[in-house]
XYZ file of N, CA and C in Angstrom:
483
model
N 0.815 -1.205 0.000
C 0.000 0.000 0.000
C 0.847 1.252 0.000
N 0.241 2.326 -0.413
C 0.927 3.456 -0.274
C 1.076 4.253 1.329
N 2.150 4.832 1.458
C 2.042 5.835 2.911
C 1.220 6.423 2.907
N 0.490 6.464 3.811
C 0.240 8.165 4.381
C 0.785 9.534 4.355
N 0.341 10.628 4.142
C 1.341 11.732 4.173
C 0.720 12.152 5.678
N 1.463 12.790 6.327
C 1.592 13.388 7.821
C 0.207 13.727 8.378
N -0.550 14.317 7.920
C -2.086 14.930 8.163
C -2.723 13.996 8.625
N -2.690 12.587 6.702
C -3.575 11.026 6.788
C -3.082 10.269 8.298
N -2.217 10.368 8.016
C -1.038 9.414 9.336
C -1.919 9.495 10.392
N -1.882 11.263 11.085
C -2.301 11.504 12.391
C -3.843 11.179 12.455
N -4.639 11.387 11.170
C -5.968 10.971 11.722
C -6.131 10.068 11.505
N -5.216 8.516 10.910
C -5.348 7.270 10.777
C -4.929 6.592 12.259
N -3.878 7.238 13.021
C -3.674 6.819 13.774
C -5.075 7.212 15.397
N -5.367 8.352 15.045
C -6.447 8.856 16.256
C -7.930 7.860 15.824
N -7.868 7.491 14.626
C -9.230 6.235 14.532
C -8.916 5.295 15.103
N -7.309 4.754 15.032
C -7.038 3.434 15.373
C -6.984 3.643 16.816
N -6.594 4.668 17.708
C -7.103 4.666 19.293
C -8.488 5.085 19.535
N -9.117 4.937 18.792
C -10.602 5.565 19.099
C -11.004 3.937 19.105
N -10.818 3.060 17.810
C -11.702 1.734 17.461
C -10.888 1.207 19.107
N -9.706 1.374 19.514
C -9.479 0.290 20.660
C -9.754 0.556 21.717
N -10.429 2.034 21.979
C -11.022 2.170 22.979
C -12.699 2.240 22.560
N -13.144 1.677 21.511
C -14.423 0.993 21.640
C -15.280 2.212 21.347
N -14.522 3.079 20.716
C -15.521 4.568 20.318
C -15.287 4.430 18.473
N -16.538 3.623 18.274
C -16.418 2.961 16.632
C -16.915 4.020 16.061
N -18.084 4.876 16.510
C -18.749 5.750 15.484
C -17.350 6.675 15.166
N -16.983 7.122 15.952
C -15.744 8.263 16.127
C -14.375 7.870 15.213
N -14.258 6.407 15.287
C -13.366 5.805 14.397
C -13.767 5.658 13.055
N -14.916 5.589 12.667
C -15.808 5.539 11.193
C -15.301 6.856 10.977
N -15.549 8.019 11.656
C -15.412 9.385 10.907
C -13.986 9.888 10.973
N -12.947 9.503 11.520
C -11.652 9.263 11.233
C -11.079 8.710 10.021
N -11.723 7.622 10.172
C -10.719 6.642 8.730
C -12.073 7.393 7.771
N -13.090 7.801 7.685
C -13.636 8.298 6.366
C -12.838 9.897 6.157
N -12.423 10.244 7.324
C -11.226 11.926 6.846
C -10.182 11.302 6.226
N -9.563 10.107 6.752
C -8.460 10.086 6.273
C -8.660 9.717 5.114
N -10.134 9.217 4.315
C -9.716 9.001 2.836
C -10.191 10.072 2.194
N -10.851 11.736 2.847
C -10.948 12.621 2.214
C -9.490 12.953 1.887
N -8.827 13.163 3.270
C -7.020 13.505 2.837
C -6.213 12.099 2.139
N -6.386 11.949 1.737
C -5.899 10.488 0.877
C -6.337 9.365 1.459
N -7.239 8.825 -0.025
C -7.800 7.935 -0.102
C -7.026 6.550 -0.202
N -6.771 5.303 0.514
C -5.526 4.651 0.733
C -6.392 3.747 1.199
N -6.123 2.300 1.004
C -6.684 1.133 0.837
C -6.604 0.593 2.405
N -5.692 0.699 2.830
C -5.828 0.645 4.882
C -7.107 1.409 5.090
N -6.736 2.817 4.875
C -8.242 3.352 5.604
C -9.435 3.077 5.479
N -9.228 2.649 3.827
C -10.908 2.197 3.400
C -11.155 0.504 4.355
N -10.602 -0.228 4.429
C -10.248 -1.329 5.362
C -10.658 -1.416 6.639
N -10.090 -0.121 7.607
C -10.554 -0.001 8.822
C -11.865 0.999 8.664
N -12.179 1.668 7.747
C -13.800 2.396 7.315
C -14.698 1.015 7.561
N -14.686 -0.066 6.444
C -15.220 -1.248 6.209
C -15.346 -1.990 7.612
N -13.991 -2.019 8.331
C -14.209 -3.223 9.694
C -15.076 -1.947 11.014
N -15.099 -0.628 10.960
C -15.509 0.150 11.813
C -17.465 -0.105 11.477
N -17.652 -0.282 10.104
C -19.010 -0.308 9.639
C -19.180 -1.573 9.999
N -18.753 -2.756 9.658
C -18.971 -4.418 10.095
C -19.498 -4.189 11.695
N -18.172 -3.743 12.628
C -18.750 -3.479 14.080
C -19.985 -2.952 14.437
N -20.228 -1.825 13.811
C -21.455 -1.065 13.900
C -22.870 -1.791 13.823
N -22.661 -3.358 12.547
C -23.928 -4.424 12.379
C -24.732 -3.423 11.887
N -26.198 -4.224 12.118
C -27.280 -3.514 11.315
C -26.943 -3.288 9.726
N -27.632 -2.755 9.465
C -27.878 -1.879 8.334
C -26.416 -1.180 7.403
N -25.734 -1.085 8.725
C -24.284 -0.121 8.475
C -23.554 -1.299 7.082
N -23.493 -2.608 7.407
C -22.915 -3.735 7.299
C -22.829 -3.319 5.477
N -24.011 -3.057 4.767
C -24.112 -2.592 3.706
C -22.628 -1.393 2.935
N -22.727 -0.381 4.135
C -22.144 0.391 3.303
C -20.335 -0.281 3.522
N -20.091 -1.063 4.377
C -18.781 -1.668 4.294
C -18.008 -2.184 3.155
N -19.073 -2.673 2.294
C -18.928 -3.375 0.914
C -18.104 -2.472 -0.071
N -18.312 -1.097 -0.537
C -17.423 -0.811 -1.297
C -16.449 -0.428 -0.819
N -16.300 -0.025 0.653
C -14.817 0.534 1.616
C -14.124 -0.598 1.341
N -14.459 -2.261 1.295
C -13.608 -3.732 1.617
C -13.097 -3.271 -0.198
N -14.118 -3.378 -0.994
C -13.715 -3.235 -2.242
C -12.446 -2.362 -2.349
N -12.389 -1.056 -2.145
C -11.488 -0.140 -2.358
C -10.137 -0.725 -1.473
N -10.615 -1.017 -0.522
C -9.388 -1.519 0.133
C -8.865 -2.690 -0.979
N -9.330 -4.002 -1.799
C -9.007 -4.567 -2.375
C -8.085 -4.159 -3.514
N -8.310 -3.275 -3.867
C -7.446 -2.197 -5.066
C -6.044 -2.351 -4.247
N -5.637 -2.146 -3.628
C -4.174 -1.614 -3.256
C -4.156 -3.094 -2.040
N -4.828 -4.309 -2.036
C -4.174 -5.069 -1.162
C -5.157 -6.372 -1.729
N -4.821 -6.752 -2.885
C -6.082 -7.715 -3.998
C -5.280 -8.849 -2.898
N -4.575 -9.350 -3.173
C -3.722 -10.734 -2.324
C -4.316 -10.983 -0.901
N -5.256 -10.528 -0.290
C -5.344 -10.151 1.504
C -6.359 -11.136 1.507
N -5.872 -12.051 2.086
C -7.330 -13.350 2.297
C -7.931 -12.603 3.492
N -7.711 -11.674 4.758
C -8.459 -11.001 5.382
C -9.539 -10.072 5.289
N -9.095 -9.094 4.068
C -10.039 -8.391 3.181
C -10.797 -9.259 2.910
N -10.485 -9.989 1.972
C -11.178 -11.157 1.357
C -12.524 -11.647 2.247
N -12.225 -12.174 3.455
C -13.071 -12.740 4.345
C -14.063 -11.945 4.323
N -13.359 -10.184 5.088
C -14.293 -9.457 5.791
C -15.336 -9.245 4.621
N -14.870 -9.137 3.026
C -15.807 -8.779 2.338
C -16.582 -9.498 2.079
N -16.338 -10.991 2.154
C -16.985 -12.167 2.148
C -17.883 -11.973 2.923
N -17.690 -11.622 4.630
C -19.159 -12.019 5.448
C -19.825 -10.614 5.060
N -19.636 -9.502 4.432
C -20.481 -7.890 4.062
C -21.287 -9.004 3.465
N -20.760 -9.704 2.257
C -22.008 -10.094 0.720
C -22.923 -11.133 2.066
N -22.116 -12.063 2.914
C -23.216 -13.061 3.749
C -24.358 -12.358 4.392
N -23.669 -10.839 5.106
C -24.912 -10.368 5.451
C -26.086 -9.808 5.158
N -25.748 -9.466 3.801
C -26.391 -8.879 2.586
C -27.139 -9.763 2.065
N -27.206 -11.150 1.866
C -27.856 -11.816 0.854
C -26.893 -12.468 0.039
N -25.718 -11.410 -0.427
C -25.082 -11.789 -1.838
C -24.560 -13.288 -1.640
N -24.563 -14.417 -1.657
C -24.085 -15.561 -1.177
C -23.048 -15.638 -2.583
N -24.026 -15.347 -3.764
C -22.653 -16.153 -4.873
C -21.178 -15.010 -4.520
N -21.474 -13.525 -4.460
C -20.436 -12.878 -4.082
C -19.856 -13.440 -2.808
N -20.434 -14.262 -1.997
C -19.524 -14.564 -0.198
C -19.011 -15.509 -1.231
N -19.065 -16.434 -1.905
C -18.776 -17.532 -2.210
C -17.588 -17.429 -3.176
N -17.520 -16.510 -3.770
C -16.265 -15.335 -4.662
C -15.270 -15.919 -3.720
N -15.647 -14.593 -2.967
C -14.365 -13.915 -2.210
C -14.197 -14.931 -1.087
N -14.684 -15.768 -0.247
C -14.386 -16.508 0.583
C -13.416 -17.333 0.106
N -13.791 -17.603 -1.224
C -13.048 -19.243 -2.153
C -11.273 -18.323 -2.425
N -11.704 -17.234 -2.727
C -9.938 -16.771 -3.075
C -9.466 -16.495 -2.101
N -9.609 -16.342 -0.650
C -9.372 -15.963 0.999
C -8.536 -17.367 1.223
N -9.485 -18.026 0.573
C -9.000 -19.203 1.453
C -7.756 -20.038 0.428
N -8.031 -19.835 -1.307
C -6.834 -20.396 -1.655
C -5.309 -19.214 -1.764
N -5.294 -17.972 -0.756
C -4.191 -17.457 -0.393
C -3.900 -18.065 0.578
N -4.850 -18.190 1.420
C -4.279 -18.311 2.861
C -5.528 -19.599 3.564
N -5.483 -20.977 3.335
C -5.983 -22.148 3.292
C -5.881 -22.381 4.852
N -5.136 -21.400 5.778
C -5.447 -21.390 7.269
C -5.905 -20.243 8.270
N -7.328 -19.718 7.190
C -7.873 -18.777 8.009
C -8.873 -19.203 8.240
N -9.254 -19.427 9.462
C -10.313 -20.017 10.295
C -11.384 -19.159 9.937
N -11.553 -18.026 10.174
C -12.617 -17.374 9.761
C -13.341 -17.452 8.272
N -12.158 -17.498 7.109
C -12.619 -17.593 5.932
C -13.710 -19.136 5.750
N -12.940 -20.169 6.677
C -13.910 -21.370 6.562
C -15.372 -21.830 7.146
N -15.376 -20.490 8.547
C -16.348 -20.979 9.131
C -17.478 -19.870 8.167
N -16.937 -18.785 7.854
C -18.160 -18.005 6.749
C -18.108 -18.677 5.363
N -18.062 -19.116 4.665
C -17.760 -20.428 3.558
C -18.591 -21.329 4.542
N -18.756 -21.762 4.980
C -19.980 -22.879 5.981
C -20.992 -22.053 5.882
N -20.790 -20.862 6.666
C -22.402 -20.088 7.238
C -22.825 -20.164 5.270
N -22.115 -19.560 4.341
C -22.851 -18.959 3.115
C -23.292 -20.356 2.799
N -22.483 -21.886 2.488
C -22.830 -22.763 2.262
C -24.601 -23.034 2.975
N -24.278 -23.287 4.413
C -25.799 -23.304 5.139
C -26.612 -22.503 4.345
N -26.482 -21.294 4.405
C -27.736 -20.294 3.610
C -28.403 -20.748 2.307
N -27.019 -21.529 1.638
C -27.591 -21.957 0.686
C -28.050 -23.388 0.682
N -28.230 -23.871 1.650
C -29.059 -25.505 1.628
C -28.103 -26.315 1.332
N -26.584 -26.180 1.136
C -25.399 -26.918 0.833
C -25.187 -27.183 2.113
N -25.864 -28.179 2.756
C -25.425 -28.596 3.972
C -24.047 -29.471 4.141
N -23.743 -30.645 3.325
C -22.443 -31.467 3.292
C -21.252 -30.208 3.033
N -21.377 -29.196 1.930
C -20.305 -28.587 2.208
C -20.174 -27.992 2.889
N -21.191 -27.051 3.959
C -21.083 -26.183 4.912
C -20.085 -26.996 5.921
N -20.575 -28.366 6.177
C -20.148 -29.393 7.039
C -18.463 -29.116 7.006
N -18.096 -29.561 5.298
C -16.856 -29.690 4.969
C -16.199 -28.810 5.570
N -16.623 -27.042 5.459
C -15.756 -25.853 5.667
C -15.899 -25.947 7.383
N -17.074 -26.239 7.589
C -16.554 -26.074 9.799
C -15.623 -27.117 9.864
N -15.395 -28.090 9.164
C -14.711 -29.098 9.520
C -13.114 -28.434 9.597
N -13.454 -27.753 8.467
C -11.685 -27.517 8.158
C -11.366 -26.506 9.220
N -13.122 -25.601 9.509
C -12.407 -24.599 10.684
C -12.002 -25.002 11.903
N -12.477 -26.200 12.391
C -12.362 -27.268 13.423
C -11.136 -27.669 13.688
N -10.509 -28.302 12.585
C -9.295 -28.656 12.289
C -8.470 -27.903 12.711
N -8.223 -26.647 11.856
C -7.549 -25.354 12.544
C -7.528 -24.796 14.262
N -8.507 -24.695 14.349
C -9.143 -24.103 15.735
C -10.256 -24.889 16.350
N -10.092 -25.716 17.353
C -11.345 -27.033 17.754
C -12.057 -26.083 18.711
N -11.781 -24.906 19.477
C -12.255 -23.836 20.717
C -13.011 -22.842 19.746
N -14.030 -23.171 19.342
C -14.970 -21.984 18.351
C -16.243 -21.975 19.808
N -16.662 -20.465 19.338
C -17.709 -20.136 20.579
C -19.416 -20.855 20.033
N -19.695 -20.504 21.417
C -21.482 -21.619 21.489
C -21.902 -21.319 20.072
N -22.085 -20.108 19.763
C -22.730 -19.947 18.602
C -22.241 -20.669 17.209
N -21.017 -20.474 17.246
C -20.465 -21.498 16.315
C -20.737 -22.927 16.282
N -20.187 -23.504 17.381
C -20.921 -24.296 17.970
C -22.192 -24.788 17.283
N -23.070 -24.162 17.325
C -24.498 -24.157 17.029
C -24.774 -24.302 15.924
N -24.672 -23.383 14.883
C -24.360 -23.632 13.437
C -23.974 -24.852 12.960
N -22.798 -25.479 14.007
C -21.776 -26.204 12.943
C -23.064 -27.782 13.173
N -23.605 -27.754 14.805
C -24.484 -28.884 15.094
C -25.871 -28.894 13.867
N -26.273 -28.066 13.622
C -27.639 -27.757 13.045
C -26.569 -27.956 11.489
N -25.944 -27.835 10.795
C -25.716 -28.253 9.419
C -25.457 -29.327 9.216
N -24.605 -30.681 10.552
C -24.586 -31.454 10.373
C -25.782 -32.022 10.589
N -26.955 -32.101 10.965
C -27.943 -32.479 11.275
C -28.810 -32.197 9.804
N -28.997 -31.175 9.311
C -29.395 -31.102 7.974
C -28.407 -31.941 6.945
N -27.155 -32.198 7.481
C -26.243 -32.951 5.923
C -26.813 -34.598 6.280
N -27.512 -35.132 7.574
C -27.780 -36.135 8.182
C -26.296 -36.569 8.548
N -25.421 -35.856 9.204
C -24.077 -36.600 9.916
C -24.395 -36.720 11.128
C-alpha cells in the first residue's frame, strides 16, 4: 500500500485509538477523513471493519470501503473474508462464495474464511459442504464459541451426519 502523508497518518492513527477504545462511530469518521485527505486502501479497510462493528444496516455500506481496500491489497485473504461475510450479510451468497473461495486459496489457514464459507454454504441448503468448511475450521481451531458451535451442530444435522 501506499504511505500516508503526515495529516492522513495523524488521523489514521487517532481512529485506530478511538476503534481500541471501543468509540467505533468516532473511528468511522476518522478513517472516512483520512480518505478525504488520501484515499488509501488501509483506511478504506478499517472504514469497512468500523461499519462491520457497527452491524445492522451499516454492514451494507462496508462493501465498497472492503472493495477499495481490495485495489491496493487484492492478495489479503483477510479483506477477502471481511468482504466475504459484508455479501453473507447482505444476501449476496454467490459474491460470499467469490471472495471466501480466493481468501481461502491465499491463505488455506484462516479459520474465519472457513467458518463463513460454511455459514454462506448453510444459507444456501449446501449442507455437506457447509459441514466440509466447519470441519476444516475445526481442524484449525477445535475452541470456536457456542454460537459457532451451534451452526456447525444444526448443518450437520441437515447434511444427516
Amino acid at each position: 500500500g501506499v504511505a500516508l502523508n503526515a495529516d492522513a497518518q495523524s488521523v489514521f492513527e487517532q481512529g485506530q485509538g478511538q476503534l481500541a477504545n471501543g468509540d467505533i462511530e468516532g473511528a468511522l469518521a476518522s478513517f472516512k477523513q483520512v480518505r478525504t485527505l488520501q484515499d488509501n486502501g488501509l483506511a478504506a479497510f478499517y472504514e469497512g471493519y468500523a461499519l462491520q462493528q457497527l452491524g445492522g444496516g451499516r454492514i451494507r455500506e462496508a462493501v465498497p470501503a472492503y472493495q477499495r481496500a481490495l485495489q491496493d491489497y487484492p492478495d489479503s485473504d483477510i479483506i477477502l473474508n471481511n468482504l466475504g461475510y459484508a455479501y453473507i450479510q447482505t444476501g449476496r451468497y454467490d459474491l460470499a462464495l467469490d471472495n471466501l473461495n480466493k481468501a481461502l486459496t491465499i491463505n488455506a489457514s484462516n479459520v474465519n474464511a472457513h467458518i463463513n464459507l460454511g455459514l454462506t454454504n448453510y444459507n444456501l441448503g449446501r449442507y455437506a459442504d457447509a459441514v466440509k468448511a466447519f470441519d476444516a475450521a475445526l481442524a484449525l481451531e477445535p475452541n470456536q464459541p457456542e454460537i459457532v458451535q451451534q451452526v456447525i451442530a444444526a448443518a450437520k444435522a441437515k447434511a444427516g451426519q
